[in-house]
């Protein structure tokens, strides 16, 4: 009664408070001097009203915006708009299971306003909805305590006991929070016992004595039940029972208590792990679930699953495992369907959960109209892959097929099944293809299943043939397995004439395994065909296989030519390396004090070397990712001053030479590969950067001690745009990698590990994932002027944005692309539905889940072409061609044409033999033509 009175008093206080906060109540203020503060309050109210209106409009467009619901409820509660607040909470609860905090706020607000009996009944209904979303001890405790306020009503005591019993069934086994419920239940029964006690000095009547004994037994039973469950502070409960009970504790209770204590000791490590872990504690919960699964107590398994889901409600795999356990073990209809419903409301983008829900509804014989309604909800859930829609359609069609009685020629269920098949095909063609640019069903599995149903179950082979004809026109006629599938269907339910016709078409159309189809055709004619049929089949198969063998021979010839060409190129590279090694050895044997004649001879040799080796018209480019760990040969020579070693004693050009060789006085420094672990390679720097050593030393100084910054210059003293930074410790080098793509003088600086690509040819540096990431979005079509902050403002309306990356080219210029990472898959899925097709600065953007395509390997040149005559690019690597790399192209062929080569960076350059005439497109030649041309020369 005291609790009921307290509830009524709180409601009265709320009624007094709310009108004061209502701007339309007309409340006056006696303090007229406080006009400034009142003006600020009015401005804030107007801002809140505008924000409320904006949030309501946004929800009218996208009702599944979870964060928008939260913001609207928060503002309405702040403004005291109870009617709108109640409506907003109602809408959100219809779409999403609400968290414990949201439910408790809602319940407390409603409890304050509930004074009449009818209003209290509405609060009871609200509690019933709250306890179904998640198993929360706090909500159950609040429910039980609120029900105590209604014990004055008819049946009030029994109602309270019923709620307490349900609460103990739901969360009474909770190791850390279950004790509070047991104690609250005992306190309630103790209060009932106090009211049943006779007045002091009076003798209780037999009826009163019976009531007292019954009430005492209830409290004894509660103590004994609690002591048999492993709960924290069990020792205190046992001591309390000893003090309260006037009789000795029974041996069975003591035995159960000791057994529960032992079980508690086994549970404590898992509870302590949960207590010390950070949210969401998924790994700790999974270990706890495995432990309970081995113990095998269904109630405890259900409870630990529910505890895990309360903190990991957006993990589809956890819901799937829980639902599978309920489906296979407990099989309680209300419990199973409730769990499935909560799963799809939390993770609507996961098709597997919807399929399991449909199966569970069918398994528990839910009405057909409800199943169909649930399927329509699944179609609107916003799956992230085209194949998901194929799967959900197939599951629904399987359900409809199982409803049909095929012993009847026609029925309502059969017509509904056929209509659903036709709708599925149209839905995949229209809705799914429009969104994903693919139907998700290239093999037409749904149409195949439809044809099987018509042929096998409905004996309608004509309809099955029409469906298979449609399947073959969708690009499947070239596959042998598709033809054989159709043939087997005709063989089982059709006739020989259609089988023969199908196989003849298959022999003509199949391109992957024609031998298999030919063999099946010959087998058919051997068993059932006439001589004319056999002759026709043999002739058709022989002609087809002859064409196939001819095509395969040509393909094999091309492969052989390609292999030979690769061997020749490998031999050329080997010879080039040998000659380069010999030239370097010859340079080292020369001394600087030779006679002038020797110097002249050396100069002539150097010119001949330049004639053979140098191609100044094809300047080498340095790109990140290849040869990062070893200095290229040409750069070793530049740093050691090799090209500037010989100086002319006299002449007007001497001052200029001296100025241009200011960098050549640097002593010779060779790269030490033993220091690769403490060195990083920095590239994509501006060629015009002044004093790169000083700037990079300052930039990388925050990572640790910088031992050396080795910038690379060409023979004219111009900075090449890359350098090596050596640190004192390996940890500093690892920290330096975090500066990758830092903007420096308007360009993204590339920082990569120092790795010798000759020893590690497969080493790649790519810091971003190349696989499907369901929590990350890929956005294209952005205006180049869009900044990271502007994009974040657009994206954060649909969830918590963890990271945004604007894609740029090597010069730091935007490409109109971006990657946006959200906290979870749910937020990313909602953002796709909301943002795809949005207009940003007059640009319509495309938004999809990040799933980068496989990185393409450079295509090999076709064999049989005059590739040498076209002066082909060799695979020099990401840094281009070295100056001293041999060119094995015959000079006679260099004069034949003037092709245009496309350099790796996309710029078109002329070949060394370029002339002033415009380049002509070279004629494609076969191997024989190429051989004739060489012999003529």
mmCIF file of C-alpha atoms in Angstrom, residues 682-851:
data_model
loop_
_atom_site.group_PDB
_atom_site.id
_atom_site.type_symbol
_atom_site.label_atom_id
_atom_site.label_comp_id
_atom_site.label_asym_id
_atom_site.label_seq_id
_atom_site.Cartn_x
_atom_site.Cartn_y
_atom_site.Cartn_z
ATOM 1 C CA UNK A 682 59.917 7.105 -48.937
ATOM 2 C CA UNK A 683 58.609 7.901 -52.427
ATOM 3 C CA UNK A 684 56.175 10.081 -54.396
ATOM 4 C CA UNK A 685 57.915 13.224 -53.149
ATOM 5 C CA UNK A 686 57.965 16.410 -55.163
ATOM 6 C CA UNK A 687 60.953 16.689 -57.533
ATOM 7 C CA UNK A 688 61.223 20.382 -56.681
ATOM 8 C CA UNK A 689 61.556 19.799 -52.941
ATOM 9 C CA UNK A 690 64.383 21.854 -51.509
ATOM 10 C CA UNK A 691 66.625 20.212 -48.917
ATOM 11 C CA UNK A 692 64.696 16.926 -48.699
ATOM 12 C CA UNK A 693 67.111 15.515 -46.096
ATOM 13 C CA UNK A 694 66.362 18.241 -43.584
ATOM 14 C CA UNK A 695 62.607 18.171 -44.140
ATOM 15 C CA UNK A 696 62.320 14.408 -43.842
ATOM 16 C CA UNK A 697 64.612 14.293 -40.806
ATOM 17 C CA UNK A 698 62.301 16.778 -39.087
ATOM 18 C CA UNK A 699 59.148 14.906 -40.191
ATOM 19 C CA UNK A 700 60.326 11.473 -39.082
ATOM 20 C CA UNK A 701 61.960 12.723 -35.908
ATOM 21 C CA UNK A 702 58.736 12.071 -33.976
ATOM 22 C CA UNK A 703 59.071 8.336 -34.665
ATOM 23 C CA UNK A 704 62.499 7.930 -33.092
ATOM 24 C CA UNK A 705 66.191 8.632 -33.644
ATOM 25 C CA UNK A 706 66.909 9.269 -37.341
ATOM 26 C CA UNK A 707 70.406 7.997 -38.129
ATOM 27 C CA UNK A 708 70.492 8.966 -41.796
ATOM 28 C CA UNK A 709 68.300 10.386 -44.560
ATOM 29 C CA UNK A 710 69.668 9.349 -47.947
ATOM 30 C CA UNK A 711 68.013 11.291 -50.794
ATOM 31 C CA UNK A 712 68.586 10.108 -54.381
ATOM 32 C CA UNK A 713 69.644 12.530 -57.139
ATOM 33 C CA UNK A 714 70.282 12.004 -60.836
ATOM 34 C CA UNK A 715 73.567 12.795 -62.636
ATOM 35 C CA UNK A 716 72.504 16.433 -63.036
ATOM 36 C CA UNK A 717 71.946 16.886 -59.333
ATOM 37 C CA UNK A 718 68.129 16.897 -59.555
ATOM 38 C CA UNK A 719 66.153 15.242 -56.765
ATOM 39 C CA UNK A 720 64.512 12.004 -57.962
ATOM 40 C CA UNK A 721 61.515 12.150 -55.565
ATOM 41 C CA UNK A 722 62.461 9.288 -53.255
ATOM 42 C CA UNK A 723 64.885 8.519 -50.487
ATOM 43 C CA UNK A 724 65.823 6.140 -47.673
ATOM 44 C CA UNK A 725 65.357 6.973 -43.990
ATOM 45 C CA UNK A 726 67.397 4.910 -41.526
ATOM 46 C CA UNK A 727 66.476 4.830 -37.824
ATOM 47 C CA UNK A 728 68.336 3.778 -34.753
ATOM 48 C CA UNK A 729 65.782 1.171 -33.691
ATOM 49 C CA UNK A 730 63.424 -1.229 -35.474
ATOM 50 C CA UNK A 731 60.427 0.052 -33.490
ATOM 51 C CA UNK A 732 60.984 3.557 -34.851
ATOM 52 C CA UNK A 733 60.895 2.196 -38.408
ATOM 53 C CA UNK A 734 57.581 0.478 -37.672
ATOM 54 C CA UNK A 735 56.131 3.714 -36.297
ATOM 55 C CA UNK A 736 57.310 5.548 -39.403
ATOM 56 C CA UNK A 737 55.073 3.337 -41.563
ATOM 57 C CA UNK A 738 52.076 5.037 -39.918
ATOM 58 C CA UNK A 739 53.037 8.226 -41.791
ATOM 59 C CA UNK A 740 52.207 6.574 -45.102
ATOM 60 C CA UNK A 741 50.194 8.903 -47.373
ATOM 61 C CA UNK A 742 50.881 11.931 -45.197
ATOM 62 C CA UNK A 743 50.552 15.092 -47.293
ATOM 63 C CA UNK A 744 53.894 16.791 -47.923
ATOM 64 C CA UNK A 745 54.052 19.845 -50.176
ATOM 65 C CA UNK A 746 50.694 18.985 -51.723
ATOM 66 C CA UNK A 747 51.445 15.304 -52.490
ATOM 67 C CA UNK A 748 50.747 12.110 -50.517
ATOM 68 C CA UNK A 749 54.063 10.735 -49.257
ATOM 69 C CA UNK A 750 54.376 6.943 -49.644
ATOM 70 C CA UNK A 751 56.205 5.174 -46.818
ATOM 71 C CA UNK A 752 56.892 1.450 -47.184
ATOM 72 C CA UNK A 753 59.200 -1.179 -45.650
ATOM 73 C CA UNK A 754 62.668 -1.517 -47.110
ATOM 74 C CA UNK A 755 62.530 -4.916 -48.823
ATOM 75 C CA UNK A 756 64.774 -6.365 -51.515
ATOM 76 C CA UNK A 757 62.330 -7.335 -54.283
ATOM 77 C CA UNK A 758 64.975 -9.560 -55.912
ATOM 78 C CA UNK A 759 64.929 -11.767 -52.828
ATOM 79 C CA UNK A 760 61.202 -11.268 -52.128
ATOM 80 C CA UNK A 761 59.511 -10.961 -55.547
ATOM 81 C CA UNK A 762 56.032 -11.594 -54.095
ATOM 82 C CA UNK A 763 56.263 -8.785 -51.532
ATOM 83 C CA UNK A 764 53.412 -6.295 -51.824
ATOM 84 C CA UNK A 765 52.567 -3.238 -49.790
ATOM 85 C CA UNK A 766 48.821 -2.627 -49.681
ATOM 86 C CA UNK A 767 47.430 -1.446 -46.399
ATOM 87 C CA UNK A 768 43.724 -1.806 -47.168
ATOM 88 C CA UNK A 769 41.528 -4.893 -47.307
ATOM 89 C CA UNK A 770 40.676 -6.348 -50.724
ATOM 90 C CA UNK A 771 37.831 -8.577 -49.499
ATOM 91 C CA UNK A 772 34.170 -8.025 -48.638
ATOM 92 C CA UNK A 773 33.744 -5.732 -45.609
ATOM 93 C CA UNK A 774 30.087 -5.497 -44.630
ATOM 94 C CA UNK A 775 30.652 -2.604 -42.201
ATOM 95 C CA UNK A 776 32.413 -0.436 -44.818
ATOM 96 C CA UNK A 777 30.892 1.503 -47.739
ATOM 97 C CA UNK A 778 32.363 2.376 -51.123
ATOM 98 C CA UNK A 779 31.105 5.713 -52.479
ATOM 99 C CA UNK A 780 31.648 6.893 -56.057
ATOM 100 C CA UNK A 781 30.572 9.929 -58.025
ATOM 101 C CA UNK A 782 31.610 12.449 -55.364
ATOM 102 C CA UNK A 783 32.484 15.980 -56.475
ATOM 103 C CA UNK A 784 36.228 16.608 -56.415
ATOM 104 C CA UNK A 785 35.648 19.558 -54.083
ATOM 105 C CA UNK A 786 34.020 17.366 -51.408
ATOM 106 C CA UNK A 787 36.070 17.340 -48.201
ATOM 107 C CA UNK A 788 36.335 14.666 -45.567
ATOM 108 C CA UNK A 789 34.401 16.791 -43.092
ATOM 109 C CA UNK A 790 31.545 17.395 -45.554
ATOM 110 C CA UNK A 791 31.253 13.696 -46.320
ATOM 111 C CA UNK A 792 31.323 12.824 -42.624
ATOM 112 C CA UNK A 793 28.441 15.250 -42.024
ATOM 113 C CA UNK A 794 26.374 13.352 -44.601
ATOM 114 C CA UNK A 795 27.302 9.875 -43.355
ATOM 115 C CA UNK A 796 27.043 10.321 -39.591
ATOM 116 C CA UNK A 797 23.266 10.731 -39.816
ATOM 117 C CA UNK A 798 23.028 6.979 -40.414
ATOM 118 C CA UNK A 799 25.393 5.662 -37.743
ATOM 119 C CA UNK A 800 28.678 6.116 -35.925
ATOM 120 C CA UNK A 801 31.407 6.752 -38.488
ATOM 121 C CA UNK A 802 34.755 5.254 -37.456
ATOM 122 C CA UNK A 803 36.841 6.324 -40.436
ATOM 123 C CA UNK A 804 36.599 8.059 -43.820
ATOM 124 C CA UNK A 805 39.203 7.743 -46.580
ATOM 125 C CA UNK A 806 39.067 9.925 -49.677
ATOM 126 C CA UNK A 807 40.857 8.230 -52.574
ATOM 127 C CA UNK A 808 43.479 10.387 -54.344
ATOM 128 C CA UNK A 809 45.976 9.900 -57.139
ATOM 129 C CA UNK A 810 49.751 10.050 -56.702
ATOM 130 C CA UNK A 811 49.684 13.823 -56.943
ATOM 131 C CA UNK A 812 47.161 14.064 -54.093
ATOM 132 C CA UNK A 813 44.265 15.064 -56.350
ATOM 133 C CA UNK A 814 40.836 13.604 -55.443
ATOM 134 C CA UNK A 815 39.304 10.924 -57.667
ATOM 135 C CA UNK A 816 35.704 11.317 -56.516
ATOM 136 C CA UNK A 817 35.837 8.061 -54.530
ATOM 137 C CA UNK A 818 35.707 7.349 -50.806
ATOM 138 C CA UNK A 819 35.531 4.541 -48.248
ATOM 139 C CA UNK A 820 33.393 5.056 -45.125
ATOM 140 C CA UNK A 821 33.699 2.666 -42.180
ATOM 141 C CA UNK A 822 30.825 2.272 -39.693
ATOM 142 C CA UNK A 823 30.788 0.550 -36.315
ATOM 143 C CA UNK A 824 28.753 -2.440 -37.497
ATOM 144 C CA UNK A 825 26.979 -4.059 -40.437
ATOM 145 C CA UNK A 826 23.547 -2.743 -39.432
ATOM 146 C CA UNK A 827 24.551 0.891 -39.710
ATOM 147 C CA UNK A 828 26.335 0.295 -43.012
ATOM 148 C CA UNK A 829 23.321 -1.507 -44.442
ATOM 149 C CA UNK A 830 20.975 1.309 -43.471
ATOM 150 C CA UNK A 831 23.382 3.884 -44.900
ATOM 151 C CA UNK A 832 23.362 2.102 -48.274
ATOM 152 C CA UNK A 833 19.565 2.170 -48.411
ATOM 153 C CA UNK A 834 19.469 5.825 -47.425
ATOM 154 C CA UNK A 835 22.427 7.321 -49.320
ATOM 155 C CA UNK A 836 22.501 5.444 -52.624
ATOM 156 C CA UNK A 837 21.409 7.910 -55.315
ATOM 157 C CA UNK A 838 21.796 10.923 -53.000
ATOM 158 C CA UNK A 839 22.762 14.255 -54.573
ATOM 159 C CA UNK A 840 25.901 15.916 -53.157
ATOM 160 C CA UNK A 841 26.802 19.274 -54.695
ATOM 161 C CA UNK A 842 24.868 18.492 -57.890
ATOM 162 C CA UNK A 843 26.570 15.078 -58.157
ATOM 163 C CA UNK A 844 24.523 11.883 -57.809
ATOM 164 C CA UNK A 845 26.589 9.453 -55.749
ATOM 165 C CA UNK A 846 26.526 5.656 -55.800
ATOM 166 C CA UNK A 847 26.862 3.823 -52.477
ATOM 167 C CA UNK A 848 27.503 0.110 -51.995
ATOM 168 C CA UNK A 849 29.063 -2.300 -49.529
ATOM 169 C CA UNK A 850 32.850 -2.393 -49.963
ATOM 170 C CA UNK A 851 33.805 -5.464 -51.992
#
